[in-house]
Coordinates of N, CA, C and O in Angstrom, one line a residue:
F11 N 3.2 10.9 9.0 CA 3.0 9.5 9.6 C 1.8 9.4 10.4 O 1.5 10.4 11.1
E12 N 1.1 8.3 10.5 CA 0.0 8.1 11.2 C 0.1 6.9 12.2 O 1.0 6.1 11.9
G13 N -0.6 7.0 13.3 CA -0.6 5.9 14.2 C -1.9 5.7 14.8 O -2.9 6.5 14.5
Y14 N -2.1 4.6 15.5 CA -3.5 4.4 16.1 C -3.3 4.3 17.6 O -2.5 3.5 18.2
T15 N -4.2 5.1 18.4 CA -4.3 4.9 19.8 C -5.8 4.4 20.0 O -6.1 3.3 20.0
D16 N -6.6 5.4 20.1 CA -8.1 5.2 20.1 C -8.7 5.5 18.8 O -9.9 5.3 18.6
E17 N -7.9 6.2 17.9 CA -8.4 6.5 16.6 C -7.1 6.8 15.8 O -6.1 7.1 16.3
W18 N -7.2 6.8 14.4 CA -6.1 7.1 13.6 C -5.8 8.6 13.6 O -6.7 9.4 13.6
G19 N -4.5 8.9 13.6 CA -4.2 10.3 13.6 C -2.7 10.5 13.4 O -1.9 9.6 13.4
E20 N -2.3 11.8 13.1 CA -0.9 12.1 12.8 C -0.1 11.9 14.1 O -0.4 12.2 15.2
I21 N 1.1 11.3 13.9 CA 2.1 11.2 15.0 C 2.9 12.5 15.0 O 3.4 13.0 14.0
A22 N 3.0 13.0 16.2 CA 3.8 14.3 16.4 C 5.3 14.0 15.9 O 5.8 13.0 16.2
G23 N 5.7 15.0 15.1 CA 7.1 14.9 14.6 C 7.1 14.3 13.2 O 8.1 14.3 12.6
G24 N 6.0 13.6 12.8 CA 5.9 13.1 11.5 C 5.9 14.3 10.5 O 5.3 15.3 10.9
G25 N 6.5 14.1 9.4 CA 6.5 15.4 8.6 C 6.6 15.1 7.2 O 6.5 14.0 6.7
G26 N 6.6 16.2 6.4 CA 6.7 16.1 5.0 C 5.4 15.8 4.4 O 4.4 15.5 5.0
G27 N 5.3 15.9 3.0 CA 4.1 15.6 2.3 C 3.9 14.1 2.4 O 4.8 13.3 2.1
S28 N 2.7 13.8 2.7 CA 2.4 12.3 2.8 C 2.1 11.8 1.5 O 1.4 12.4 0.6
A29 N 2.5 10.5 1.3 CA 2.2 9.8 0.0 C 0.9 9.0 0.2 O 0.4 8.3 -0.6
M30 N 0.3 9.1 1.4 CA -0.9 8.3 1.7 C -1.9 9.2 2.4 O -1.6 10.0 3.3
E31 N -3.1 9.1 2.0 CA -4.2 9.8 2.7 C -5.0 8.8 3.5 O -5.1 7.6 3.0
T32 N -5.6 9.2 4.6 CA -6.5 8.3 5.4 C -7.8 8.9 5.5 O -8.0 10.1 5.8
D33 N -8.9 8.2 5.2 CA -10.3 8.6 5.4 C -10.9 7.7 6.4 O -10.7 6.5 6.3
N34 N -11.7 8.2 7.4 CA -12.4 7.4 8.4 C -13.8 7.7 8.3 O -14.3 8.9 8.1
F35 N -14.6 6.7 8.3 CA -16.0 6.8 8.2 C -16.7 5.8 9.3 O -15.9 4.9 9.8
T36 N -18.0 6.0 9.5 CA -18.7 5.1 10.4 C -19.9 4.5 9.7 O -20.7 5.4 9.2
G37 N -20.1 3.3 9.6 CA -21.2 2.7 9.0 C -22.5 3.0 9.7 O -22.5 3.1 10.9
D38 N -23.7 3.0 9.0 CA -24.9 3.3 9.6 C -25.9 2.1 9.2 O -27.1 2.2 9.6
G39 N -25.4 1.1 8.6 CA -26.3 0.0 8.2 C -27.1 0.2 6.9 O -27.7 -0.8 6.3
S40 N -27.0 1.4 6.3 CA -27.8 1.7 5.1 C -26.9 2.3 4.0 O -27.2 2.2 2.8
T41 N -26.0 3.2 4.4 CA -25.2 3.9 3.4 C -24.1 3.0 2.8 O -23.4 2.3 3.5
T42 N -24.1 3.0 1.5 CA -23.1 2.2 0.8 C -22.0 3.1 0.1 O -20.9 2.6 -0.1
A43 N -22.3 4.4 -0.2 CA -21.4 5.3 -0.8 C -20.7 6.3 0.1 O -21.4 6.9 0.9
F44 N -19.4 6.4 0.1 CA -18.7 7.3 1.0 C -17.8 8.1 0.1 O -17.2 7.7 -0.9
T45 N -17.6 9.4 0.5 CA -16.7 10.4 -0.3 C -15.4 10.4 0.3 O -15.2 10.8 1.5
L46 N -14.4 10.2 -0.5 CA -13.0 10.2 -0.2 C -12.4 11.6 -0.3 O -13.0 12.4 -1.0
S47 N -11.3 11.9 0.3 CA -10.7 13.2 0.3 C -10.2 13.6 -1.0 O -10.1 14.8 -1.4
S48 N -9.8 12.6 -1.9 CA -9.3 12.9 -3.3 C -9.7 11.8 -4.2 O -10.1 10.7 -3.8
S49 N -9.6 12.1 -5.5 CA -10.0 11.2 -6.5 C -9.0 10.0 -6.6 O -7.8 10.2 -6.4
V50 N -9.6 8.9 -6.9 CA -8.8 7.6 -6.9 C -8.5 7.3 -8.3 O -9.3 7.2 -9.2
A51 N -7.2 7.1 -8.6 CA -6.7 6.8 -10.0 C -7.0 5.4 -10.3 O -7.3 5.0 -11.4
S52 N -6.9 4.5 -9.2 CA -7.0 3.0 -9.4 C -7.4 2.4 -8.1 O -6.9 2.8 -7.0
E53 N -8.3 1.4 -8.1 CA -8.6 0.7 -6.9 C -7.4 0.1 -6.3 O -7.4 -0.2 -5.1
D54 N -6.4 -0.2 -7.1 CA -5.2 -0.8 -6.6 C -4.5 0.1 -5.6 O -3.6 -0.3 -4.9
N55 N -4.8 1.4 -5.6 CA -4.2 2.4 -4.7 C -4.9 2.5 -3.4 O -4.7 3.4 -2.6
L56 N -5.9 1.6 -3.1 CA -6.7 1.7 -1.9 C -6.5 0.4 -1.0 O -6.4 -0.7 -1.6
L57 N -6.5 0.7 0.3 CA -6.5 -0.4 1.3 C -7.7 -0.1 2.1 O -7.7 1.0 2.8
V58 N -8.7 -0.9 2.2 CA -9.9 -0.6 2.9 C -10.2 -1.7 4.0 O -10.0 -2.9 3.8
F59 N -10.5 -1.1 5.2 CA -10.7 -2.0 6.3 C -12.0 -1.6 6.9 O -12.4 -0.4 7.1
I60 N -12.8 -2.6 7.4 CA -14.0 -2.4 8.3 C -13.7 -3.1 9.6 O -13.5 -4.3 9.6
E61 N -13.7 -2.3 10.7 CA -13.4 -2.8 11.9 C -12.1 -3.6 11.9 O -11.9 -4.6 12.6
G62 N -11.1 -3.1 11.2 CA -9.8 -3.8 11.2 C -9.6 -4.9 10.2 O -8.6 -5.5 10.1
V63 N -10.7 -5.3 9.6 CA -10.7 -6.5 8.7 C -10.5 -5.9 7.2 O -11.4 -5.1 6.7
F64 N -9.5 -6.4 6.5 CA -9.2 -5.9 5.1 C -10.4 -6.4 4.2 O -10.9 -7.5 4.3
Q65 N -10.8 -5.5 3.3 CA -11.9 -5.7 2.4 C -11.3 -6.0 1.0 O -10.5 -5.3 0.5
N66 N -11.8 -7.2 0.5 CA -11.4 -7.5 -0.8 C -11.9 -6.5 -1.9 O -12.9 -5.9 -1.8
K67 N -11.1 -6.3 -3.0 CA -11.5 -5.4 -4.0 C -12.8 -5.7 -4.6 O -13.5 -4.8 -5.1
G68 N -13.3 -7.0 -4.6 CA -14.5 -7.3 -5.1 C -15.7 -6.9 -4.2 O -16.8 -7.0 -4.7
D69 N -15.4 -6.4 -3.1 CA -16.5 -5.9 -2.1 C -16.9 -4.5 -2.3 O -17.7 -4.0 -1.6
Y70 N -16.1 -3.7 -3.2 CA -16.4 -2.3 -3.3 C -15.9 -1.9 -4.7 O -15.2 -2.6 -5.4
A71 N -16.3 -0.7 -5.1 CA -15.9 -0.1 -6.3 C -15.6 1.4 -6.0 O -16.1 2.0 -5.1
A72 N -14.6 1.9 -6.7 CA -14.2 3.3 -6.5 C -14.2 4.0 -7.9 O -13.8 3.5 -8.9
S73 N -14.9 5.3 -7.9 CA -15.0 6.0 -9.0 C -14.8 7.5 -8.6 O -15.6 8.0 -7.8
G74 N -13.8 8.2 -9.1 CA -13.6 9.6 -8.7 C -13.3 9.6 -7.2 O -12.4 8.9 -6.7
T75 N -14.1 10.3 -6.4 CA -13.9 10.4 -5.0 C -15.0 9.6 -4.3 O -15.1 9.7 -3.0
T76 N -15.7 8.7 -5.0 CA -16.7 7.9 -4.4 C -16.3 6.5 -4.2 O -15.9 5.8 -5.2
L77 N -16.4 5.9 -3.0 CA -16.1 4.6 -2.7 C -17.5 3.9 -2.3 O -18.2 4.4 -1.4
T78 N -17.9 2.9 -3.1 CA -19.2 2.3 -2.9 C -19.0 0.8 -2.6 O -18.5 0.0 -3.4
F79 N -19.6 0.4 -1.4 CA -19.5 -0.9 -1.0 C -20.7 -1.7 -1.6 O -21.8 -1.1 -1.8
D80 N -20.5 -3.0 -1.9 CA -21.7 -3.8 -2.4 C -22.8 -3.9 -1.4 O -23.9 -4.0 -1.7
A81 N -22.4 -4.0 -0.1 CA -23.3 -4.1 1.0 C -23.0 -3.0 2.0 O -21.8 -2.8 2.3
A82 N -24.0 -2.3 2.6 CA -23.8 -1.2 3.5 C -23.0 -1.8 4.8 O -23.5 -2.8 5.4
P83 N -22.0 -1.2 5.3 CA -21.3 -1.6 6.5 C -22.3 -1.4 7.6 O -23.1 -0.5 7.7
A84 N -22.3 -2.4 8.6 CA -23.2 -2.4 9.7 C -23.1 -1.1 10.6 O -22.1 -0.4 10.5
N85 N -24.2 -0.8 11.2 CA -24.3 0.4 12.1 C -23.1 0.4 13.1 O -22.8 -0.6 13.7
T86 N -22.5 1.5 13.3 CA -21.4 1.8 14.2 C -20.0 1.1 13.7 O -19.0 1.4 14.5
R87 N -20.0 0.4 12.7 CA -18.7 -0.2 12.2 C -17.8 0.9 11.7 O -18.1 1.8 11.0
K88 N -16.5 0.9 12.2 CA -15.5 1.8 11.8 C -14.9 1.4 10.4 O -14.5 0.3 10.2
I89 N -14.8 2.4 9.5 CA -14.3 2.1 8.2 C -13.0 3.0 8.0 O -13.1 4.2 8.3
V90 N -11.9 2.4 7.7 CA -10.7 3.1 7.4 C -10.2 2.8 6.0 O -10.2 1.7 5.6
V91 N -10.0 3.9 5.3 CA -9.6 3.8 3.9 C -8.2 4.5 3.7 O -8.0 5.7 4.0
F92 N -7.2 3.7 3.4 CA -5.9 4.2 3.1 C -5.7 4.4 1.6 O -6.0 3.4 0.8
H93 N -5.5 5.6 1.1 CA -5.4 5.9 -0.3 C -3.9 6.4 -0.6 O -3.5 7.4 -0.1
I94 N -3.3 5.6 -1.4 CA -1.9 5.9 -1.8 C -2.1 6.9 -3.0 O -2.7 6.6 -4.1
I95 N -1.7 8.1 -2.8 CA -2.0 9.2 -3.7 C -1.0 9.3 -4.7 O 0.1 8.7 -4.7
S96 N -1.2 10.0 -5.7 CA -0.4 10.2 -6.9 C 1.0 10.7 -6.8 O 1.7 10.8 -7.7
S97 N 1.3 11.2 -5.6 CA 2.6 11.8 -5.5 C 3.7 10.8 -5.5 O 4.9 11.1 -5.5
I98 N 3.4 9.5 -5.5 CA 4.4 8.5 -5.6 C 4.6 8.3 -7.1 O 3.6 8.1 -7.9
N99 N 5.8 8.3 -7.5 CA 6.1 8.1 -9.0 C 6.3 6.6 -9.2 O 6.8 5.9 -8.5
G100 N 5.9 6.2 -10.4 CA 6.0 4.8 -10.8 C 4.7 4.1 -10.2 O 3.8 4.7 -9.7
A101 N 4.7 2.8 -10.4 CA 3.6 2.0 -9.8 C 3.8 1.8 -8.4 O 4.7 1.3 -7.8
S102 N 2.8 2.4 -7.6 CA 2.9 2.4 -6.1 C 2.5 1.1 -5.6 O 3.2 0.7 -4.6
M103 N 1.6 0.5 -6.0 CA 1.1 -0.8 -5.5 C 0.7 -1.7 -6.7 O 0.2 -1.2 -7.7
V104 N 0.9 -3.0 -6.5 CA 0.5 -3.9 -7.5 C -0.4 -4.9 -6.6 O -0.1 -5.3 -5.5
Q105 N -1.5 -5.3 -7.2 CA -2.5 -6.2 -6.5 C -2.6 -7.5 -7.3 O -2.9 -7.4 -8.6
D106 N -2.5 -8.6 -6.7 CA -2.8 -9.9 -7.4 C -3.8 -10.6 -6.6 O -3.9 -10.6 -5.4
S107 N -4.7 -11.3 -7.4 CA -5.8 -12.1 -6.7 C -5.7 -13.5 -7.2 O -5.4 -13.8 -8.4
F108 N -5.9 -14.4 -6.2 CA -5.9 -15.9 -6.5 C -7.1 -16.5 -5.8 O -7.7 -15.9 -4.9
T109 N -7.4 -17.7 -6.1 CA -8.4 -18.5 -5.4 C -7.8 -19.8 -5.0 O -7.2 -20.5 -5.8
G110 N -7.9 -20.1 -3.6 CA -7.4 -21.3 -3.1 C -8.2 -22.5 -3.6 O -9.3 -22.4 -3.9
N111 N -7.5 -23.7 -3.6 CA -8.1 -24.9 -3.9 C -7.9 -26.0 -2.9 O -8.3 -27.2 -3.1
G112 N -7.3 -25.7 -1.8 CA -7.1 -26.6 -0.7 C -5.8 -27.4 -0.8 O -5.5 -28.1 0.1
S113 N -5.2 -27.3 -2.0 CA -4.0 -28.1 -2.1 C -2.8 -27.3 -2.7 O -1.6 -27.6 -2.3
T114 N -3.0 -26.2 -3.4 CA -2.0 -25.4 -4.0 C -1.3 -24.4 -2.9 O -2.1 -23.8 -2.2
T115 N 0.0 -24.6 -2.8 CA 0.7 -23.7 -1.8 C 1.4 -22.6 -2.6 O 1.7 -21.6 -1.9
A116 N 1.8 -22.7 -3.9 CA 2.6 -21.8 -4.5 C 1.8 -21.0 -5.6 O 1.1 -21.7 -6.4
Y117 N 2.0 -19.7 -5.6 CA 1.3 -18.9 -6.6 C 2.3 -17.9 -7.2 O 3.2 -17.4 -6.5
T118 N 2.1 -17.6 -8.5 CA 3.0 -16.7 -9.2 C 2.5 -15.3 -9.2 O 1.4 -15.0 -9.7
L119 N 3.3 -14.4 -8.7 CA 2.9 -13.0 -8.5 C 3.3 -12.3 -9.9 O 4.1 -12.7 -10.7
S120 N 2.6 -11.2 -10.2 CA 2.8 -10.5 -11.5 C 4.0 -9.6 -11.4 O 4.4 -9.2 -12.6
S121 N 4.5 -9.3 -10.3 CA 5.7 -8.5 -10.1 C 6.6 -9.1 -9.1 O 6.2 -9.8 -8.2
L122 N 7.9 -8.7 -9.2 CA 8.9 -9.1 -8.3 C 8.8 -8.2 -7.0 O 9.0 -7.0 -7.1
P123 N 8.5 -8.7 -5.8 CA 8.3 -7.8 -4.7 C 9.6 -7.4 -4.1 O 9.7 -6.5 -3.2
N124 N 10.7 -8.0 -4.5 CA 12.1 -7.7 -4.0 C 12.4 -8.1 -2.6 O 13.5 -8.4 -2.3
N125 N 11.4 -8.1 -1.8 CA 11.5 -8.4 -0.4 C 10.1 -8.8 0.2 O 9.1 -8.2 -0.1
E126 N 10.1 -9.8 1.0 CA 8.8 -10.2 1.6 C 8.2 -9.1 2.4 O 6.9 -9.0 2.5
N127 N 8.9 -8.1 2.9 CA 8.4 -7.0 3.7 C 7.6 -6.1 2.7 O 6.9 -5.2 3.3
N128 N 7.7 -6.2 1.5 CA 7.0 -5.3 0.6 C 5.6 -5.9 0.2 O 4.9 -5.5 -0.7
T129 N 5.3 -7.1 0.9 CA 4.0 -7.7 0.6 C 3.0 -7.7 1.8 O 3.4 -7.7 3.0
F130 N 1.7 -7.6 1.5 CA 0.6 -7.7 2.4 C -0.2 -8.8 1.8 O -0.7 -8.6 0.7
V131 N -0.5 -9.9 2.6 CA -1.2 -11.0 2.0 C -2.5 -11.2 2.9 O -2.4 -11.2 4.1
Y132 N -3.6 -11.4 2.2 CA -4.9 -11.6 2.9 C -5.6 -12.8 2.3 O -5.6 -13.1 1.1
I133 N -6.2 -13.6 3.2 CA -7.0 -14.7 2.8 C -8.4 -14.5 3.4 O -8.5 -14.3 4.6
D134 N -9.3 -14.4 2.4 CA -10.7 -14.1 2.8 C -10.7 -12.7 3.7 O -11.5 -12.7 4.7
G135 N -9.9 -11.8 3.3 CA -9.9 -10.6 4.1 C -9.1 -10.5 5.3 O -9.0 -9.5 6.0
V136 N -8.5 -11.7 5.8 CA -7.7 -11.7 7.0 C -6.3 -11.6 6.7 O -5.8 -12.4 5.9
Y137 N -5.5 -10.7 7.3 CA -4.1 -10.5 7.1 C -3.4 -11.7 7.5 O -3.7 -12.3 8.5
Q138 N -2.4 -12.1 6.7 CA -1.6 -13.2 7.0 C -0.2 -12.8 7.5 O 0.4 -12.0 6.8
H139 N 0.3 -13.3 8.6 CA 1.5 -12.9 9.1 C 2.7 -13.4 8.2 O 2.5 -14.5 7.5
K140 N 3.8 -12.7 8.1 CA 4.9 -13.1 7.3 C 5.4 -14.5 7.5 O 6.0 -15.1 6.6
D141 N 5.2 -15.1 8.7 CA 5.7 -16.5 9.0 C 4.8 -17.5 8.4 O 5.2 -18.7 8.5
T142 N 3.7 -17.1 7.7 CA 2.8 -18.1 7.2 C 3.1 -18.3 5.7 O 2.4 -19.1 5.0
Y143 N 4.0 -17.5 5.2 CA 4.3 -17.6 3.7 C 5.8 -17.1 3.4 O 6.3 -16.5 4.3
S144 N 6.3 -17.4 2.3 CA 7.6 -16.9 1.9 C 7.6 -16.5 0.5 O 6.6 -16.9 -0.3
T145 N 8.5 -15.7 0.1 CA 8.6 -15.3 -1.3 C 10.0 -15.6 -1.8 O 11.0 -15.5 -1.1
S146 N 10.0 -16.0 -3.1 CA 11.3 -16.3 -3.8 C 11.1 -15.9 -5.2 O 10.3 -16.5 -6.0
G147 N 11.7 -14.8 -5.7 CA 11.5 -14.3 -7.0 C 10.0 -13.8 -7.0 O 9.5 -13.1 -6.1
T148 N 9.3 -14.3 -8.1 CA 7.8 -14.0 -8.2 C 6.9 -15.0 -7.6 O 5.8 -15.1 -7.8
T149 N 7.6 -16.0 -6.8 CA 6.7 -17.1 -6.3 C 6.4 -16.8 -4.8 O 7.3 -16.6 -4.0
L150 N 5.1 -16.8 -4.5 CA 4.7 -16.7 -3.2 C 4.2 -18.2 -2.7 O 3.4 -18.8 -3.3
T151 N 4.8 -18.7 -1.6 CA 4.5 -20.0 -1.1 C 4.0 -20.0 0.3 O 4.7 -19.5 1.2
F152 N 2.8 -20.5 0.5 CA 2.2 -20.7 1.8 C 2.7 -21.9 2.5 O 2.9 -22.9 1.8
S153 N 2.9 -21.8 3.8 CA 3.2 -23.0 4.6 C 2.1 -24.1 4.6 O 2.3 -25.2 4.7
T154 N 0.9 -23.6 4.6 CA -0.3 -24.4 4.4 C -1.2 -23.9 3.3 O -1.4 -22.7 3.2
A155 N -1.7 -24.8 2.5 CA -2.5 -24.5 1.3 C -3.8 -23.7 1.8 O -4.5 -24.2 2.7
P156 N -4.1 -22.6 1.2 CA -5.3 -22.0 1.5 C -6.6 -22.8 1.2 O -6.5 -23.6 0.2
A157 N -7.7 -22.7 1.9 CA -8.8 -23.6 1.7 C -9.4 -23.4 0.4 O -9.2 -22.4 -0.3
N158 N -10.2 -24.4 -0.1 CA -10.9 -24.4 -1.3 C -11.8 -23.1 -1.4 O -12.5 -22.9 -0.4
S159 N -11.8 -22.4 -2.5 CA -12.6 -21.2 -2.7 C -12.2 -20.0 -1.9 O -12.8 -19.0 -2.0
A160 N -11.0 -20.1 -1.2 CA -10.6 -18.9 -0.3 C -10.1 -17.9 -1.3 O -9.4 -18.1 -2.2
A161 N -10.5 -16.6 -1.0 CA -10.0 -15.5 -1.8 C -8.7 -15.0 -1.3 O -8.5 -14.7 -0.1
I162 N -7.6 -15.0 -2.1 CA -6.3 -14.7 -1.8 C -6.0 -13.4 -2.4 O -6.2 -13.2 -3.6
E163 N -5.6 -12.4 -1.7 CA -5.2 -11.1 -2.2 C -3.8 -10.7 -1.8 O -3.5 -10.8 -0.6
V164 N -3.0 -10.4 -2.7 CA -1.6 -10.0 -2.4 C -1.4 -8.5 -2.8 O -1.6 -8.2 -4.1
M165 N -1.0 -7.6 -1.9 CA -0.7 -6.3 -2.2 C 0.8 -6.1 -2.0 O 1.4 -6.5 -1.1
M166 N 1.4 -5.5 -3.1 CA 2.9 -5.4 -3.0 C 3.2 -3.9 -3.3 O 2.7 -3.3 -4.2
F167 N 4.0 -3.3 -2.3 CA 4.6 -2.0 -2.5 C 5.7 -2.1 -3.6 O 6.5 -3.0 -3.5
M168 N 5.7 -1.3 -4.6 CA 6.7 -1.3 -5.6 C 7.7 -0.1 -5.3 O 7.4 0.9 -4.8
Q169 N 8.9 -0.4 -5.7 CA 10.0 0.6 -5.5 C 10.2 1.2 -6.8 O 10.3 0.5 -7.9
T170 N 10.4 2.5 -6.8 CA 10.7 3.2 -8.0 C 12.2 3.3 -8.2 O 12.9 3.6 -7.2
A171 N 12.7 2.8 -9.3 CA 14.1 2.8 -9.6 C 14.6 4.2 -9.9 O 13.9 5.1 -10.5
I172 N 15.7 4.6 -9.4 CA 16.3 5.9 -9.6 C 17.6 5.7 -10.5 O 18.4 4.9 -10.2
N173 N 17.5 6.4 -11.6 CA 18.7 6.2 -12.5 C 19.9 6.9 -12.0 O 19.8 8.0 -11.4
V174 N 21.0 6.3 -12.3 CA 22.3 6.9 -12.0 C 22.7 7.8 -13.2 O 22.7 7.2 -14.3
P175 N 23.2 9.0 -13.0 CA 23.6 9.8 -14.2 C 24.7 9.1 -14.9 O 25.6 8.5 -14.3
A176 N 24.7 9.3 -16.2 CA 25.8 8.7 -17.1 C 27.1 9.4 -16.7 O 27.1 10.5 -16.3
S177 N 28.2 8.8 -16.9 CA 29.5 9.4 -16.6 C 29.7 10.7 -17.4 O 29.3 10.8 -18.5
N178 N 30.2 11.6 -16.7 CA 30.4 13.0 -17.2 C 29.2 13.8 -17.6 O 29.3 14.7 -18.4
S179 N 28.0 13.4 -17.2 CA 26.8 14.1 -17.6 C 26.4 15.2 -16.6 O 25.6 16.0 -16.9
V180 N 27.0 15.2 -15.4 CA 26.7 16.2 -14.4 C 27.8 17.3 -14.5 O 29.0 17.0 -14.3
T181 N 27.5 18.5 -14.8 CA 28.4 19.6 -15.0 C 28.1 20.6 -13.9 O 27.1 20.6 -13.3
T182 N 29.0 21.5 -13.8 CA 28.9 22.6 -12.8 C 27.6 23.5 -13.1 O 26.9 24.0 -12.2
S183 N 27.2 23.5 -14.4 CA 26.0 24.3 -14.7 C 24.7 23.6 -14.3 O 23.6 24.3 -14.1
T184 N 24.8 22.3 -14.0 CA 23.6 21.6 -13.6 C 23.5 21.5 -12.0 O 22.6 20.8 -11.5
I185 N 24.5 22.0 -11.3 CA 24.6 21.9 -9.9 C 24.2 23.3 -9.3 O 24.7 24.3 -9.9
A186 N 23.4 23.4 -8.3 CA 23.0 24.7 -7.7 C 24.3 25.3 -7.3 O 25.2 24.8 -6.8
A187 N 24.3 26.7 -7.6 CA 25.5 27.4 -7.3 C 26.0 27.4 -5.8 O 27.1 27.3 -5.5
V188 N 25.0 27.4 -4.9 CA 25.4 27.3 -3.5 C 26.1 26.0 -3.2 O 27.1 26.0 -2.5
S189 N 25.6 24.9 -3.7 CA 26.2 23.7 -3.5 C 27.6 23.6 -4.0 O 28.5 23.1 -3.4
Y190 N 27.8 24.1 -5.2 CA 29.1 24.1 -5.9 C 30.0 24.9 -5.1 O 31.2 24.5 -4.8
T191 N 29.6 26.0 -4.8 CA 30.4 27.0 -4.0 C 30.9 26.5 -2.7 O 32.0 26.5 -2.3
H192 N 29.9 25.8 -2.0 CA 30.2 25.2 -0.7 C 31.3 24.1 -0.9 O 32.2 23.9 -0.1
L193 N 31.1 23.3 -1.9 CA 32.0 22.2 -2.2 C 33.4 22.7 -2.5 O 34.4 22.3 -2.0
R194 N 33.5 23.8 -3.3 CA 34.8 24.4 -3.7 C 35.5 24.9 -2.4 O 36.7 24.8 -2.3
A195 N 34.7 25.5 -1.5 CA 35.3 26.1 -0.3 C 36.0 24.9 0.6 O 37.0 25.2 1.2
H196 N 35.3 23.8 0.6 CA 35.9 22.7 1.3 C 37.1 22.1 0.7 O 38.1 21.6 1.3
E197 N 37.3 22.2 -0.7 CA 38.4 21.7 -1.4 C 39.6 22.6 -1.1 O 40.7 22.1 -1.1
T198 N 39.5 23.8 -0.8 CA 40.6 24.7 -0.6 C 41.2 24.7 0.8 O 42.2 25.3 1.1
R199 N 40.5 24.0 1.7 CA 41.0 23.9 3.1 C 42.1 23.0 3.2 O 42.4 22.0 2.8

């Protein structure tokens, strides 16, 4: 687990293998390419911020461990890159892009978010609070139509479905001996 005080860092007591890596950089006004901690499978697995402002996928490219911005971040600008790594099974994030026209409030998402809390919505790189939009099925509806030519980006965390074993498919041979023995001990009491 990570948190922010005066910089991003691990929260004491957070544990386990992380499904997300964080890379921190500082712009110098001329560097456009930055080296990430691990190779990127898809740009959809990145959340990039400069001075806390979300960066649209169209403003950078990722290849291997290299993140390249179209324009060099300004001198002293803090860059934070969240990389959802491959230890998540299934589709970890889905990204949808739309363009506002000043009148449309409803947009059709490519996947069902299941819950509004699984969405992050940005208009021209600015995070939108959950009270400015709602979701119903695959429809995202803004309370006010995004401006003409506004870049709308929706990031959705996806949940991996866990299958339930078929009836009578779990046998004592597929259960760890210690667990089965422990269970049997409780049955005899």
